[in-house]
PDB file of C-alpha atoms in Angstrom:
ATOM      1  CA  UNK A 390      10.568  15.378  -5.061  1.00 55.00           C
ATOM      2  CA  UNK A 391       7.100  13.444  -4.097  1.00 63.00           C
ATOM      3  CA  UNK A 392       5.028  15.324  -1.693  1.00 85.00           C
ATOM      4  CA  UNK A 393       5.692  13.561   1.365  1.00 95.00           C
ATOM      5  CA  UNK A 394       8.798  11.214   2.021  1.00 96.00           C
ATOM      6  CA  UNK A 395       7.781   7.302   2.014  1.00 96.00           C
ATOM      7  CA  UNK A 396       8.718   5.146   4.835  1.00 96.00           C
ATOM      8  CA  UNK A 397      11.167   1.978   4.464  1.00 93.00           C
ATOM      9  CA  UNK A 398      10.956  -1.123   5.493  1.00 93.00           C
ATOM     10  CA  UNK A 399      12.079  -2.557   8.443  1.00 91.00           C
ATOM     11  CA  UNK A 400      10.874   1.090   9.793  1.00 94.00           C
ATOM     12  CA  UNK A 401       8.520   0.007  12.638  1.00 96.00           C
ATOM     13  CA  UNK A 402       6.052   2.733  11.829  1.00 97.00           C
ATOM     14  CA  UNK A 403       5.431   0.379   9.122  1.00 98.00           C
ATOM     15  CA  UNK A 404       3.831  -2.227  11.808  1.00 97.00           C
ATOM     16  CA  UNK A 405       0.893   0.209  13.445  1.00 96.00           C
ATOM     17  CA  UNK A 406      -2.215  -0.138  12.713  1.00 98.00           C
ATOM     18  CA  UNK A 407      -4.101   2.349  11.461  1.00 98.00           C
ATOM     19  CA  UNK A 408      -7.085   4.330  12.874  1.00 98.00           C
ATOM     20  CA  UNK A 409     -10.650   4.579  10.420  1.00 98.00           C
ATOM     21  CA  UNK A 410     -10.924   8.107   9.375  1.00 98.00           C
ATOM     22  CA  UNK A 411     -13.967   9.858  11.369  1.00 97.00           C
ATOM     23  CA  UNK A 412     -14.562  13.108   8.838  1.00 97.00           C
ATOM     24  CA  UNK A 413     -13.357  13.658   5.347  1.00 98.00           C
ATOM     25  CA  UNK A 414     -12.177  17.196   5.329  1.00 98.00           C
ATOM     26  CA  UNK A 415      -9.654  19.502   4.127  1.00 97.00           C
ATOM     27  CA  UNK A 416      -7.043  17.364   6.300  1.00 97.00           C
ATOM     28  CA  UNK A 417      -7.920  14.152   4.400  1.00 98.00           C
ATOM     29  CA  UNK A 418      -8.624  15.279   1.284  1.00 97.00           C
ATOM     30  CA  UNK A 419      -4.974  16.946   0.931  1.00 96.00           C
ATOM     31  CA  UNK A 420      -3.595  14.127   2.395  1.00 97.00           C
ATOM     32  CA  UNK A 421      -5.356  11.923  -0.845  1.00 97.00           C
ATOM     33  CA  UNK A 422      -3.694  14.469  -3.112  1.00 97.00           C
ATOM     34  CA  UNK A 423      -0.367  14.467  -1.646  1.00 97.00           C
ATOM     35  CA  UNK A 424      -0.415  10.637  -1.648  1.00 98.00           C
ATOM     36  CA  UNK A 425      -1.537  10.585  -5.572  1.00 98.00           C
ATOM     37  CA  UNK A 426       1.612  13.159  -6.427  1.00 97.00           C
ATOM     38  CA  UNK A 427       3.890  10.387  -4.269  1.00 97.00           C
ATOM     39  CA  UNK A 428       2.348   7.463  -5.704  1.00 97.00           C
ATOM     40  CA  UNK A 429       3.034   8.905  -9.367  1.00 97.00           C
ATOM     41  CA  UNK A 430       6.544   9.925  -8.724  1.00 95.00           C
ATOM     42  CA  UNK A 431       7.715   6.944  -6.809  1.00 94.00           C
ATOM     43  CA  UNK A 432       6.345   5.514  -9.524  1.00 95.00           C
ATOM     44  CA  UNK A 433       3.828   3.233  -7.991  1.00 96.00           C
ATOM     45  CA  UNK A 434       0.355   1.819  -8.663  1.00 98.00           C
ATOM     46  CA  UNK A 435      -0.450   2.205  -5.016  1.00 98.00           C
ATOM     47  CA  UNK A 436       0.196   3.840  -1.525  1.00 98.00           C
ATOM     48  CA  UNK A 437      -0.829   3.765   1.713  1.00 98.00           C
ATOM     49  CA  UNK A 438      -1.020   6.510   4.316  1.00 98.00           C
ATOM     50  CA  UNK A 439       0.771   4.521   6.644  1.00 98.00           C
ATOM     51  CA  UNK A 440       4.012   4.600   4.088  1.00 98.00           C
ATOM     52  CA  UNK A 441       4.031   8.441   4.464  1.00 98.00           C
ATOM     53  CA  UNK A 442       3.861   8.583   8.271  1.00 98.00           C
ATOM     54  CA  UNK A 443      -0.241   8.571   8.539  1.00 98.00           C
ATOM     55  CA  UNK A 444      -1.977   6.326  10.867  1.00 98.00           C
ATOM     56  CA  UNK A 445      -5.133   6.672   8.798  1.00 98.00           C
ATOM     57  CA  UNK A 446      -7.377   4.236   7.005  1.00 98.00           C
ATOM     58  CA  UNK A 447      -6.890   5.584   3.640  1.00 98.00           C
ATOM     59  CA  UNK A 448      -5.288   4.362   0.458  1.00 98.00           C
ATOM     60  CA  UNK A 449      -4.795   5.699  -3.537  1.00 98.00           C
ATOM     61  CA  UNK A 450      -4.546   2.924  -6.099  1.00 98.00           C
ATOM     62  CA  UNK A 451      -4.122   3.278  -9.850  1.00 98.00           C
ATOM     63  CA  UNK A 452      -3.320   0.067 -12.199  1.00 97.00           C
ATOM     64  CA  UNK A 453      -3.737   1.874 -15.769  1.00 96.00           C
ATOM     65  CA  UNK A 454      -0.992   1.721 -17.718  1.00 93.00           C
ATOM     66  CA  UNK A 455      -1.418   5.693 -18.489  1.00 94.00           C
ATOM     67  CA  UNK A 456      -1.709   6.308 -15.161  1.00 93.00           C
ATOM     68  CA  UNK A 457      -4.654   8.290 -15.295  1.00 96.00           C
ATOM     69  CA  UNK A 458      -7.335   6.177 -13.549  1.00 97.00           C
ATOM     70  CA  UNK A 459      -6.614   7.022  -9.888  1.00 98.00           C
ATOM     71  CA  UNK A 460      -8.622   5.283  -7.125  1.00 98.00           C
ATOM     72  CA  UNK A 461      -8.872   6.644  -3.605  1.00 98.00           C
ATOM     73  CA  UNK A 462     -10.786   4.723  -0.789  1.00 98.00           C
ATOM     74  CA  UNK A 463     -10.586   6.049   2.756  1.00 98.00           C
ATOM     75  CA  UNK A 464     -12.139   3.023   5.304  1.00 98.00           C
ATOM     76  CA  UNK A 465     -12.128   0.104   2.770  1.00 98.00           C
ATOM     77  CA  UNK A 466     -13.376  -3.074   3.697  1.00 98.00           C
ATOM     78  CA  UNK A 467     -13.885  -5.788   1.974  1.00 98.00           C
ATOM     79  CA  UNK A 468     -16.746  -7.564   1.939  1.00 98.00           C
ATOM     80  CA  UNK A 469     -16.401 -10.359  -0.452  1.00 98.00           C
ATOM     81  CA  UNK A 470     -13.593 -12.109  -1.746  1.00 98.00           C
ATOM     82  CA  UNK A 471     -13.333 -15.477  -4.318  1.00 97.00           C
ATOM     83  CA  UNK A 472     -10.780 -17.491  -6.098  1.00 97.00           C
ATOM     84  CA  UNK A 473      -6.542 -16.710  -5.849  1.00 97.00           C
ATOM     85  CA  UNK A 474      -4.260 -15.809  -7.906  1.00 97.00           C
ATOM     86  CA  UNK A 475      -0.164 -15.613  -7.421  1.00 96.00           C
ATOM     87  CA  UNK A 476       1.175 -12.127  -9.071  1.00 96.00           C
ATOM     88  CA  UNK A 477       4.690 -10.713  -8.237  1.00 96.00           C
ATOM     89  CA  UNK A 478       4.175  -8.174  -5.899  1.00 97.00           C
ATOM     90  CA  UNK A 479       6.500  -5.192  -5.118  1.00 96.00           C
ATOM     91  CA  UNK A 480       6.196  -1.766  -2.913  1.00 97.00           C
ATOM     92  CA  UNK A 481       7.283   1.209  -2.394  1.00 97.00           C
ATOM     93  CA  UNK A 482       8.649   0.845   1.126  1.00 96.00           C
ATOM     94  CA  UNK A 483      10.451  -1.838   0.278  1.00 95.00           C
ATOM     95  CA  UNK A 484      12.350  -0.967  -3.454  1.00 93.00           C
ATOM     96  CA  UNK A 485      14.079  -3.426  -5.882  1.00 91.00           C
ATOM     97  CA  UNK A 486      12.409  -6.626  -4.126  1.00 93.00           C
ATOM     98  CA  UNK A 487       9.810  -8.527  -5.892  1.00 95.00           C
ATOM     99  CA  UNK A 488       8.270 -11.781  -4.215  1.00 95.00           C
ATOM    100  CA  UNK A 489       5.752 -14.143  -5.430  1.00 96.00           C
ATOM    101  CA  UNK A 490       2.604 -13.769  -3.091  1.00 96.00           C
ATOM    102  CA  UNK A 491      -0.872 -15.728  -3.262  1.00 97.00           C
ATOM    103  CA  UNK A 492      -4.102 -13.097  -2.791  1.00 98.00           C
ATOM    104  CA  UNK A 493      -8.136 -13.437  -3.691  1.00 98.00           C
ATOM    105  CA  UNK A 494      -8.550 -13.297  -7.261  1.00 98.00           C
ATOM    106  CA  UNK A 495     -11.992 -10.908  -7.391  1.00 98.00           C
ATOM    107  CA  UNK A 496     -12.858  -8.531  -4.645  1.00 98.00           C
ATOM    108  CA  UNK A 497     -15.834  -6.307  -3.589  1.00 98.00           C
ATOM    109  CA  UNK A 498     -15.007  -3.598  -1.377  1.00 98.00           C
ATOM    110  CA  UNK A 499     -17.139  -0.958   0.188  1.00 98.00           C
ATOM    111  CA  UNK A 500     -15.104   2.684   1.088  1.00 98.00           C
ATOM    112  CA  UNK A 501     -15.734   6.396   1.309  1.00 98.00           C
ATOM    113  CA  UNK A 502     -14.125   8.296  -1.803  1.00 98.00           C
ATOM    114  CA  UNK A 503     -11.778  11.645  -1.344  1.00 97.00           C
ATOM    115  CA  UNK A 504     -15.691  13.552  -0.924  1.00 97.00           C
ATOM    116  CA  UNK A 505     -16.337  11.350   1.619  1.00 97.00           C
ATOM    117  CA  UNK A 506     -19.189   9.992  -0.331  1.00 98.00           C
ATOM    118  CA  UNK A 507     -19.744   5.901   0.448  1.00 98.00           C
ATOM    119  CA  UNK A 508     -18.940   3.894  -2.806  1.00 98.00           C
ATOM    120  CA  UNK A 509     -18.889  -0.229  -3.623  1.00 98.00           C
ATOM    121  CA  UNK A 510     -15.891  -1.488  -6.269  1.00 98.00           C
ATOM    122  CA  UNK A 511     -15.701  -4.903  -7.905  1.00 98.00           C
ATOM    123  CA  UNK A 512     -12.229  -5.411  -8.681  1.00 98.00           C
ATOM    124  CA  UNK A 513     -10.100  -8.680 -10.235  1.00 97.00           C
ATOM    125  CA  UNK A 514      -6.076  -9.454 -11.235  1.00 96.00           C
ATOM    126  CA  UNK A 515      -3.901  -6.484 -10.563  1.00 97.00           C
ATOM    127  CA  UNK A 516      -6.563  -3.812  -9.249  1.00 98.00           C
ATOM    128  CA  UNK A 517      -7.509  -6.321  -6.657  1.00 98.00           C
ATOM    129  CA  UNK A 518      -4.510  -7.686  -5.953  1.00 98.00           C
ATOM    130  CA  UNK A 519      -2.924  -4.237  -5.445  1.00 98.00           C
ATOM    131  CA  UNK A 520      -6.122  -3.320  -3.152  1.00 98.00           C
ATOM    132  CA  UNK A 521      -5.923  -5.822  -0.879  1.00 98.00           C
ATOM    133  CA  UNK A 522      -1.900  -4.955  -0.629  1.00 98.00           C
ATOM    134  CA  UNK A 523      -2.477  -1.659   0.570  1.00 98.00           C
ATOM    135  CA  UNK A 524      -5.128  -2.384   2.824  1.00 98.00           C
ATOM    136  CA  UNK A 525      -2.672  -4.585   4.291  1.00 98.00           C
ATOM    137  CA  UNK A 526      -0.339  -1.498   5.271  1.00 98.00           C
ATOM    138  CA  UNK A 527      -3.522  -0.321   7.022  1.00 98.00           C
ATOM    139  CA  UNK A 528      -2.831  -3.624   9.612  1.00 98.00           C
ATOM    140  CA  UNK A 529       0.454  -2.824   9.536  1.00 98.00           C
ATOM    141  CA  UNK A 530       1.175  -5.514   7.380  1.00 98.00           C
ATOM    142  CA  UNK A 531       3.703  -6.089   4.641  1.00 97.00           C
ATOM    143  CA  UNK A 532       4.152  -8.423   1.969  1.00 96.00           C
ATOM    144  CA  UNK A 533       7.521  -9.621   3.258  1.00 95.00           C
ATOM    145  CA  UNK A 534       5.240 -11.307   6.408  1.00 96.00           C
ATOM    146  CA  UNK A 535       3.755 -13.783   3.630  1.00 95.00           C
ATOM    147  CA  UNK A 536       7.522 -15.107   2.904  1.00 95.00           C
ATOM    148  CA  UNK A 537       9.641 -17.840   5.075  1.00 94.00           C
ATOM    149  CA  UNK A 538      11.652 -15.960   8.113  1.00 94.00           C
ATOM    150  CA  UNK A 539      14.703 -16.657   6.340  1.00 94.00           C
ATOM    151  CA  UNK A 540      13.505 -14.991   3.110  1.00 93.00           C
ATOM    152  CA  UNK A 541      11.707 -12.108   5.292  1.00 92.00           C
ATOM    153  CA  UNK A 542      15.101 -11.847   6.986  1.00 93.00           C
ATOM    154  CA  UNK A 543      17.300 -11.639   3.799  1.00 93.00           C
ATOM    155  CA  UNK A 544      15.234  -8.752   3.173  1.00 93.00           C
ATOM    156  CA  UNK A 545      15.220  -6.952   6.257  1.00 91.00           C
ATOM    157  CA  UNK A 546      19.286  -7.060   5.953  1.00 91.00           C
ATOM    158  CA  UNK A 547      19.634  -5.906   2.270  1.00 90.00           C
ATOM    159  CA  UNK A 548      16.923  -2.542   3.160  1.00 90.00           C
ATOM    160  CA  UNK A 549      19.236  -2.328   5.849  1.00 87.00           C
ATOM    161  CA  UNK A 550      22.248  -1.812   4.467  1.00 86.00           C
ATOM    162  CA  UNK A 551      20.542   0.083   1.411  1.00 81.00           C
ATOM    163  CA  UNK A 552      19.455   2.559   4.236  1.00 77.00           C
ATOM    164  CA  UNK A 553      23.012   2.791   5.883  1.00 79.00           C
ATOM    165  CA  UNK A 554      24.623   3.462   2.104  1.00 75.00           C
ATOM    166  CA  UNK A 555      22.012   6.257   1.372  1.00 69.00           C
ATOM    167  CA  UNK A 556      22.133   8.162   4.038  1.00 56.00           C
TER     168      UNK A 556
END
């Protein structure tokens, strides 16, 4: 069972945005931990505190194929972007859908780690495409809003009745 239940799409606490973290403390750094234990047994490569019910600027991100390269950044911004790139994106809030989606190639983005310690990251393909997906959560923001309404739609009906056959 992962540490804290992950929200599903169309849930509308998926749409709030979410509030910068002021202190990392024993709150924030349990909430990392839980989020890394979800994020493995989902499985995932990334999660964002607004998919377990947090309204807080922080996200956990790891794109190694072992799964042993975990990457926690509470506050990211980023503060440089170039090139695209189109990779298949999924999520966990929204299970069994894959979509095309067009994101910045290379990023550089500045964030406090899970001591609360300020830290810059380069990041290109998969790490940065999964990066800028979760800080998208953190706007409220899903990949489904990049699609046509009709696609976005589609969607919204098939979690929906996935939701009413699982509970």
């Amino acid at each position: 069972m992962p540490a804290r239940p992950i929200l599903y799409f169309p849930d509308p606490r998926l749409r709030k945005k979410s509030a910068p973290v002021s202190a990392v403390d024993s709150g924030i750094r349990q909430l990392v931990d839980d989020m890394f234990e979800t994020m493995y047994q989902a499985p995932g490569i990334g999660l964002a505190a607004p998919q377990v019910d947090v309204a807080k600027r922080v996200i956990v991100v790891d794109t190694s194929e072992e799964g042993d390269t975990p990457i926690c950044l509470i506050n990211p911004k980023i503060v440089a972007s170039e090139g695209a790139v189109d990779m298949e994106e999924g999520c966990l809030s929204i299970p069994g859908i894959q979509e095309l989606i067009e994101r910045a190639e290379r990023i550089t983005v500045t964030a406090l780690n899970r001591d609360g310690n300020a830290f810059e990251l380069e990041a290109d393909g998969l790490l940065s495409v999964c990066i800028q997906h979760e800080m998208d959560h953190l706007e409220g923001k899903l990949f489904v809003d990049y699609l046509s309404p009709l696609k976005r739609q589609r969607i919204r009906k098939k979690m929906e009745k996935l939701r009413r056959h699982t509970l």
